Short mmCIF file of C-alpha atoms and ligand atoms in Angstrom, two decimals:
data_model
loop_
_atom_site.label_atom_id
_atom_site.label_comp_id
_atom_site.label_asym_id
_atom_site.label_seq_id
_atom_site.Cartn_x
_atom_site.Cartn_y
_atom_site.Cartn_z
CA MET C 8 -0.29 0.07 0.06
CA GLU C 9 1.04 3.91 -0.75
CA MET C 10 2.57 5.08 2.51
CA LYS C 11 -0.33 8.02 2.26
CA THR C 12 -2.49 5.71 2.48
CA LYS C 13 -1.39 4.18 5.42
CA ILE C 14 -0.50 7.02 6.96
CA ARG C 15 -4.08 8.51 6.31
CA GLU C 16 -6.00 5.51 7.43
CA LYS C 17 -3.61 4.84 10.59
CA PHE C 18 -4.66 9.32 11.16
CA LYS C 19 -8.33 8.29 11.18
CA SER C 20 -8.20 5.24 13.23
CA LEU C 21 -6.53 7.02 16.01
CA TYR C 22 -7.76 10.91 16.29
CA LYS C 23 -11.18 10.50 14.47
CA THR C 24 -10.56 13.15 12.00
CA GLU C 25 -8.45 14.34 8.83
CA GLY C 26 -5.54 16.34 8.50
CA GLU C 27 -3.07 17.66 6.30
CA VAL C 28 0.05 15.53 4.61
CA PHE C 29 3.38 17.41 4.45
CA ALA C 30 6.49 15.89 3.17
CA SER C 31 10.19 16.15 3.25
CA ALA C 32 13.66 14.60 1.73
CA GLY C 33 16.53 12.52 2.44
CA ARG C 34 19.74 13.58 0.59
CA ILE C 35 22.95 12.96 -1.30
CA ASN C 36 25.67 14.55 -1.26
CA LEU C 37 27.92 14.97 -4.41
CA ILE C 38 30.95 16.17 -2.94
CA GLY C 39 32.39 18.34 0.34
CA GLU C 40 31.65 15.98 3.37
CA HIS C 41 32.18 17.43 6.90
CA THR C 42 33.04 20.88 5.17
CA ASP C 43 29.62 22.30 6.20
CA TYR C 44 30.77 23.08 10.32
CA ASN C 45 34.07 24.01 9.00
CA GLY C 46 32.41 26.93 6.81
CA GLY C 47 32.53 25.59 3.66
CA TYR C 48 30.62 24.57 0.33
CA VAL C 49 28.61 21.31 0.24
CA PHE C 50 27.17 20.11 -2.78
CA PRO C 51 24.07 18.08 -1.79
CA GLY C 52 20.61 17.27 -2.90
CA ALA C 53 17.26 16.40 -1.71
CA ILE C 54 16.28 12.51 -3.12
CA ASP C 55 13.02 10.83 -3.59
CA CYS C 56 12.37 9.77 -0.93
CA GLY C 57 12.00 10.82 2.99
CA ILE C 58 9.06 11.17 5.54
CA MET C 59 5.71 11.84 5.06
CA VAL C 60 3.30 13.40 7.91
CA GLU C 61 -0.52 13.62 8.65
CA ILE C 62 -1.05 16.73 10.99
CA LYS C 63 -3.74 18.42 12.78
CA PRO C 64 -3.99 21.21 15.20
CA ASN C 65 -5.58 19.35 18.38
CA GLY C 66 -6.65 22.31 20.65
CA THR C 67 -4.70 21.13 23.31
CA ASP C 68 -0.91 21.64 24.69
CA LYS C 69 -0.24 17.40 24.09
CA VAL C 70 1.39 16.37 21.31
CA LYS C 71 0.35 12.69 20.12
CA ALA C 72 2.56 11.66 18.08
CA PHE C 73 2.39 7.51 15.88
CA SER C 74 4.96 6.33 14.11
CA LEU C 75 4.34 3.68 11.61
CA ASP C 76 8.12 2.46 11.30
CA TYR C 77 8.11 2.20 15.03
CA ASP C 78 4.49 1.31 16.08
CA GLU C 79 4.63 3.23 18.42
CA TYR C 80 2.48 5.96 20.04
CA VAL C 81 3.57 9.00 22.04
CA GLU C 82 2.33 12.23 24.11
CA PHE C 83 3.98 14.87 25.66
CA GLY C 84 3.64 18.60 26.91
CA LEU C 85 5.49 21.60 24.70
CA THR C 86 7.68 22.94 27.73
CA GLU C 87 11.68 21.85 27.91
CA GLU C 88 10.21 19.54 31.06
CA ASP C 89 8.19 17.42 29.08
CA LYS C 90 11.29 16.44 27.16
CA PRO C 91 10.56 12.28 25.97
CA GLN C 92 12.46 9.56 27.13
CA GLN C 93 12.46 7.86 23.83
CA HIS C 94 14.35 8.34 20.88
CA TRP C 95 12.07 9.57 17.52
CA PRO C 96 9.75 11.90 19.55
CA ARG C 97 13.09 13.98 20.86
CA TYR C 98 13.23 15.18 16.98
CA ILE C 99 9.75 16.21 16.61
CA PHE C 100 9.78 18.08 20.60
CA GLY C 101 12.91 19.23 19.49
CA VAL C 102 11.73 20.60 16.26
CA CYS C 103 8.84 22.39 18.27
CA ARG C 104 11.13 23.59 21.08
CA GLU C 105 13.22 25.09 18.50
CA ILE C 106 10.54 27.45 16.47
CA ILE C 107 8.69 28.13 20.25
CA LYS C 108 12.15 29.47 21.34
CA ARG C 109 12.93 31.82 18.21
CA GLY C 110 8.81 33.84 19.16
CA GLY C 111 7.37 31.08 16.86
CA LYS C 112 3.43 29.52 18.00
CA VAL C 113 3.26 26.23 18.31
CA GLU C 114 0.44 24.57 20.52
CA GLY C 115 -1.19 20.83 20.80
CA PHE C 116 -1.84 18.28 17.49
CA ASP C 117 -1.98 14.95 16.58
CA CYS C 118 0.51 13.09 14.15
CA ALA C 119 0.94 9.64 12.37
CA PHE C 120 3.93 10.00 10.30
CA ALA C 121 6.22 7.35 8.38
CA GLY C 122 9.05 7.06 6.40
CA ASP C 123 11.15 5.47 3.23
CA VAL C 124 14.82 6.65 3.94
CA PRO C 125 17.01 4.01 4.90
CA LEU C 126 18.07 4.39 8.51
CA GLY C 127 21.56 4.61 9.07
CA ALA C 128 22.60 4.82 5.55
CA GLY C 129 23.85 8.36 5.92
CA LEU C 130 20.94 9.43 3.98
CA SER C 131 19.44 12.42 6.49
CA SER C 132 16.00 9.99 8.12
CA SER C 133 16.67 12.64 10.95
CA ALA C 134 17.06 15.66 8.43
CA ALA C 135 13.89 13.94 6.49
CA LEU C 136 11.96 14.18 9.93
CA GLU C 137 12.91 17.44 11.44
CA SER C 138 12.57 19.40 7.99
CA ALA C 139 8.49 17.17 7.50
CA PHE C 140 8.31 18.84 10.97
CA ALA C 141 9.51 22.24 10.88
CA PHE C 142 7.74 23.00 7.27
CA ALA C 143 4.42 21.96 8.47
CA LEU C 144 4.28 23.68 11.61
CA ASN C 145 5.03 27.09 10.10
CA GLU C 146 2.22 26.20 8.14
CA LEU C 147 -0.77 25.40 10.78
CA PHE C 148 0.56 27.52 13.28
CA ASN C 149 2.90 30.63 12.01
CA GLY C 150 0.97 31.26 8.47
CA GLY C 151 4.00 30.35 6.81
CA THR C 152 5.69 33.60 8.07
CA ILE C 153 9.26 31.90 9.26
CA ASP C 154 11.28 31.98 5.97
CA LYS C 155 13.33 28.69 5.04
CA PHE C 156 16.83 29.42 5.82
CA GLU C 157 15.29 29.55 9.75
CA LEU C 158 13.64 26.19 9.42
CA ALA C 159 16.91 24.34 8.31
CA LYS C 160 18.42 26.05 11.10
CA ILE C 161 15.52 24.50 14.06
CA GLY C 162 16.30 21.81 12.45
CA GLN C 163 19.63 21.68 12.92
CA SER C 164 19.44 23.45 16.75
CA THR C 165 16.95 20.53 17.01
CA GLU C 166 20.40 18.12 16.59
CA HIS C 167 22.62 20.18 18.72
CA ASN C 168 20.30 20.84 21.68
CA TYR C 169 17.89 17.47 21.90
CA CYS C 170 19.66 14.68 20.00
CA GLY C 171 22.85 15.04 21.05
CA VAL C 172 24.67 15.59 17.02
CA LYS C 173 26.39 19.12 16.66
CA CYS C 174 26.09 18.82 13.00
CA GLY C 175 26.54 21.02 10.01
CA ILE C 176 24.07 22.31 8.21
CA MET C 177 23.84 20.50 4.89
CA ASP C 178 21.59 17.56 5.50
CA GLN C 179 18.87 20.14 6.65
CA PHE C 180 19.21 22.55 4.14
CA ALA C 181 19.11 19.88 1.41
CA SER C 182 16.07 18.93 2.92
CA ILE C 183 14.46 21.91 3.02
CA PHE C 184 15.69 23.82 -0.29
CA GLY C 185 15.96 20.68 -2.68
CA LYS C 186 14.41 21.06 -5.61
CA LYS C 187 13.87 17.80 -8.24
CA GLY C 188 16.72 17.37 -10.68
CA CYS C 189 19.18 19.82 -9.18
CA LEU C 190 21.70 19.23 -6.55
CA ILE C 191 22.92 22.30 -4.59
CA ARG C 192 26.24 24.09 -4.26
CA LEU C 193 26.20 25.58 -0.85
CA ASN C 194 28.35 28.11 0.68
CA CYS C 195 27.83 26.95 4.33
CA LYS C 196 29.51 29.71 5.91
CA THR C 197 26.61 32.75 4.11
CA LEU C 198 24.15 30.11 2.90
CA GLU C 199 24.75 31.88 -0.57
CA HIS C 200 23.90 28.68 -2.75
CA LYS C 201 22.85 27.97 -6.53
CA TYR C 202 20.89 25.45 -8.15
CA PHE C 203 22.99 23.56 -10.21
CA PRO C 204 20.54 21.39 -13.08
CA PHE C 205 22.42 17.65 -12.59
CA ASP C 206 22.08 15.23 -15.14
CA PRO C 207 25.10 13.68 -16.42
CA GLN C 208 24.77 12.08 -20.00
CA GLY C 209 25.62 8.60 -20.14
CA TYR C 210 26.47 8.16 -16.32
CA LYS C 211 24.26 6.75 -13.43
CA VAL C 212 24.71 7.65 -9.23
CA VAL C 213 24.20 4.91 -7.85
CA LEU C 214 24.43 4.49 -3.76
CA ILE C 215 25.77 0.80 -2.22
CA ASP C 216 24.64 0.78 1.17
CA SER C 217 26.92 -1.21 3.23
CA CYS C 218 24.42 -2.02 5.97
CA VAL C 219 27.18 -1.09 8.59
CA LYS C 220 25.80 1.05 11.35
CA HIS C 221 28.32 2.66 13.48
CA GLU C 222 27.00 2.60 17.67
CA LEU C 223 29.29 5.14 18.35
CA ALA C 224 29.10 7.68 15.37
CA SER C 225 27.33 10.74 17.37
CA SER C 226 30.34 10.78 19.29
CA ALA C 227 32.83 10.54 17.06
CA TYR C 228 31.18 13.06 14.82
CA ASN C 229 31.16 15.45 17.38
CA LYS C 230 35.23 14.33 18.13
CA ARG C 231 36.36 14.99 14.48
CA ARG C 232 34.15 18.49 14.94
CA GLU C 233 36.16 19.16 18.45
CA SER C 234 39.52 18.83 16.28
CA CYS C 235 38.62 21.22 13.59
CA GLU C 236 38.03 23.86 16.30
CA ASN C 237 41.45 23.30 18.01
CA ALA C 238 43.29 23.42 14.46
CA VAL C 239 41.55 26.70 13.64
CA ALA C 240 42.07 28.24 17.37
CA ALA C 241 45.29 27.26 16.90
CA ILE C 242 46.38 28.73 13.40
CA ARG C 243 44.09 31.84 13.86
CA LYS C 244 47.03 32.97 16.72
CA ASN C 245 48.83 33.67 13.37
CA HIS C 246 46.09 34.81 11.28
CA PRO C 247 43.34 36.74 13.35
CA ASP C 248 40.74 36.69 10.36
CA VAL C 249 40.43 32.80 10.27
CA GLU C 250 36.92 32.14 12.03
CA PHE C 251 36.67 28.58 9.82
CA LEU C 252 38.86 25.86 8.37
CA SER C 253 37.50 27.29 5.08
CA ASP C 254 39.47 30.45 5.66
CA ALA C 255 42.69 28.48 6.47
CA LYS C 256 45.59 28.20 3.76
CA ARG C 257 47.15 24.70 3.72
CA VAL C 258 50.14 26.20 4.46
CA TRP C 259 49.18 27.94 7.41
CA LEU C 260 47.99 24.91 8.79
CA GLU C 261 51.66 23.81 8.09
CA GLU C 262 53.27 26.31 10.84
CA VAL C 263 51.10 24.95 13.92
CA ARG C 264 51.96 21.43 12.92
CA GLU C 265 54.06 21.10 15.99
CA GLU C 266 51.80 23.21 18.00
CA ILE C 267 48.63 20.48 17.95
CA PRO C 268 47.85 16.83 18.34
CA GLU C 269 48.67 15.30 15.11
CA GLU C 270 45.02 14.04 15.22
CA ASP C 271 43.71 17.11 14.63
CA PHE C 272 46.73 17.78 11.98
CA LEU C 273 44.90 14.74 9.72
CA ARG C 274 41.53 16.27 10.11
CA ALA C 275 42.59 19.61 9.27
CA GLU C 276 44.66 19.01 6.52
CA TYR C 277 41.60 16.46 5.20
CA VAL C 278 39.39 19.47 5.50
CA ILE C 279 41.05 21.79 3.70
CA GLY C 280 41.81 19.33 0.72
CA GLU C 281 37.52 18.96 0.59
CA VAL C 282 36.73 22.05 0.82
CA GLN C 283 38.88 22.81 -3.00
CA ARG C 284 37.73 19.54 -3.98
CA VAL C 285 34.18 20.98 -4.11
CA LEU C 286 35.39 24.11 -5.87
CA ASP C 287 37.29 22.34 -8.36
CA VAL C 288 33.74 19.91 -8.68
CA CYS C 289 31.73 22.88 -9.66
CA ASP C 290 34.36 24.05 -12.12
CA ALA C 291 34.70 20.35 -14.01
CA LEU C 292 31.05 20.42 -13.79
CA GLU C 293 30.24 23.13 -15.98
CA ARG C 294 32.90 22.09 -18.49
CA GLY C 295 31.00 18.65 -18.25
CA ASP C 296 34.60 17.04 -17.41
CA TYR C 297 32.61 13.76 -15.20
CA GLU C 298 35.99 12.54 -15.09
CA THR C 299 37.69 14.85 -12.68
CA VAL C 300 34.52 14.95 -11.02
CA GLY C 301 34.96 11.06 -10.11
CA GLU C 302 39.00 11.49 -9.27
CA MET C 303 38.19 14.47 -7.28
CA MET C 304 35.79 11.62 -5.16
CA TYR C 305 38.03 8.89 -5.31
CA GLN C 306 40.39 11.61 -3.36
CA THR C 307 37.40 12.49 -0.97
CA HIS C 308 36.76 9.00 -0.08
CA PHE C 309 40.64 8.43 0.39
CA GLY C 310 40.98 11.92 2.90
CA MET C 311 37.82 10.56 4.26
CA SER C 312 39.61 7.35 5.01
CA LYS C 313 43.39 8.12 6.14
CA LEU C 314 42.95 11.69 7.66
CA TYR C 315 39.81 12.10 9.06
CA GLU C 316 38.98 8.40 9.72
CA VAL C 317 35.28 8.24 9.24
CA SER C 318 35.59 5.22 6.97
CA CYS C 319 35.35 1.06 7.84
CA PRO C 320 36.50 -1.48 6.26
CA GLU C 321 33.06 -2.04 4.54
CA LEU C 322 33.50 1.44 2.71
CA ASP C 323 36.82 0.53 1.76
CA PHE C 324 36.40 -2.66 0.09
CA LEU C 325 33.27 -1.08 -1.81
CA ASN C 326 35.78 2.12 -2.89
CA LYS C 327 38.30 -0.51 -4.01
CA LEU C 328 35.66 -2.62 -5.88
CA ALA C 329 34.73 0.87 -7.78
CA ARG C 330 38.14 1.32 -8.64
CA LYS C 331 39.00 -2.52 -9.95
CA CYS C 332 35.48 -1.97 -11.80
CA ASP C 333 36.38 1.11 -13.51
CA VAL C 334 33.78 3.32 -12.35
CA THR C 335 34.47 6.93 -12.50
CA GLY C 336 33.85 8.47 -9.16
CA SER C 337 33.62 6.42 -5.78
CA ARG C 338 33.44 7.85 -2.16
CA VAL C 339 31.90 6.96 1.12
CA MET C 340 28.63 9.58 1.56
CA GLY C 341 27.70 11.62 4.77
CA GLY C 342 29.09 11.63 8.22
CA GLY C 343 30.43 7.94 7.41
CA PHE C 344 31.04 5.00 10.02
CA GLY C 345 29.01 3.27 8.15
CA GLY C 346 26.13 3.52 5.65
CA CYS C 347 26.58 4.30 2.21
CA THR C 348 29.11 4.79 -1.31
CA ILE C 349 27.91 7.63 -3.92
CA ASN C 350 28.72 6.13 -7.09
CA LEU C 351 29.32 7.98 -10.36
CA VAL C 352 29.24 5.12 -13.16
CA LYS C 353 29.34 4.85 -16.75
CA GLU C 354 26.07 3.23 -17.45
CA GLU C 355 27.92 0.80 -19.84
CA LEU C 356 29.71 -0.61 -16.77
CA TYR C 357 26.46 -0.44 -14.47
CA ASP C 358 25.38 -3.89 -14.65
CA LYS C 359 29.06 -4.74 -14.03
CA PHE C 360 29.26 -3.08 -11.08
CA ILE C 361 26.45 -4.10 -9.87
CA GLU C 362 26.99 -8.24 -10.27
CA ALA C 363 30.47 -7.53 -8.50
CA VAL C 364 29.15 -5.77 -5.50
CA LYS C 365 26.48 -8.53 -5.18
CA GLU C 366 29.25 -11.18 -5.42
CA LYS C 367 32.53 -10.17 -3.98
CA PHE C 368 30.58 -8.11 -1.35
CA PRO C 369 28.67 -10.87 0.80
CA ALA C 370 31.83 -13.54 0.12
CA GLU C 371 34.17 -10.92 2.21
CA PHE C 372 31.92 -9.49 5.35
CA GLY C 373 28.81 -12.34 5.09
CA HIS C 374 26.04 -10.27 4.40
CA ASP C 375 23.90 -8.41 1.67
CA VAL C 376 24.31 -4.36 0.42
CA LYS C 377 21.94 -2.64 -0.55
CA ILE C 378 21.26 -0.93 -3.99
CA TYR C 379 19.75 2.70 -4.34
CA ASP C 380 19.37 4.34 -7.66
CA VAL C 381 19.37 7.94 -6.76
CA VAL C 382 16.90 10.19 -8.52
CA ILE C 383 17.16 13.72 -7.21
CA SER C 384 13.21 15.07 -6.14
CA ASP C 385 11.72 18.16 -4.28
CA GLY C 386 12.17 18.88 -0.35
CA ALA C 387 9.85 20.15 2.34
CA ARG C 388 6.81 20.43 0.41
CA LYS C 389 2.79 20.02 1.12
CA VAL C 390 1.05 16.90 -0.24
CA GLU C 391 -2.45 17.79 -1.81
C1 GLA L 30 26.44 14.48 9.03
C2 GLA L 30 25.66 15.79 9.10
C3 GLA L 30 26.10 17.24 8.16
C4 GLA L 30 27.69 17.12 7.61
C5 GLA L 30 27.76 15.19 7.17
C6 GLA L 30 29.22 14.96 6.68
O1 GLA L 30 25.24 14.20 7.71
O2 GLA L 30 24.29 15.79 9.78
O3 GLA L 30 26.11 18.10 8.86
O4 GLA L 30 28.32 17.13 8.09
O5 GLA L 30 27.52 14.21 8.25
O6 GLA L 30 29.32 15.71 5.84
#
């Protein structure tokens, strides 16, 4: 049954009424990983899977929420003391609180939601959840007056303040601003952005999900961010204008090599390289030069694996296998520590590559991968 029909049936049986339906999307990112919280560029796009929610104000001060995927019903209030214990309701609660903190209005509502973004695959199911609710609550209680930039920040602050992840803005931005057929080149310092129609003729973009989930991913993520901040603090002593790593030159990092732990140096070295790679990829895309795009993707993988250390044996294996199969570009996507590789593959090599992955990966790791073809789609919206 279609997701929307399932949600509607559940909503009606729970609340004996009908609400409005909203949706938001997961995301991919062509290149620019861990650059967002370093003030650099990212290059994401929304995808054709996400979160859908039916929702209606209920005239009380309580939120009543049902997750179809977890088959779980929860009620909570809207003051800080009402913070729910369970994992998924925290995202909804956080979004409500962040709107209220900014002077927006949220009152009690009934809702039921479901998603088709694979969880833990690095496709930002949590940003999709935050963005769907931020968008819906803006429409229902604030007459759409909160602008889209603020909606993205509401999702990001939810992660920071209610879910323990000090993430950047990329995922929420893509989920809110996503546009069918387009990638978004986003400057994460200024939020200036440009849509790039993305339809590489003769190529396919495919995600291979290693199905590996890292338990401690959020604390490891926050630790990477601290390393970057340490490196910035050291560089700033010589170059006071440096606010983010994206402002720093490679030679400025060299100057402080002996002053910072080696680990922090390596993290910063990766970020400075990655900031440049996004720009190189933009230039290459404008020339239609997909060979260069692909080569940059491999370089990103190397950096994420050896310098930033957010890969894992399964992802490294998939990356190597892609090289062997002459795939144009391949790299770990998203925060890392498991999840997917993103691959840019010539159409004529696609079948052979997928076949090789399906045969060789399970032989090595004892479990299957999942394959997702990428369709770039719209972000947050009302569903008619
Ligand atoms: C996660 C975070 C993003 C970004 C990526 C890595 O998806 O939520 O803000 O930092 O990791 O690029």
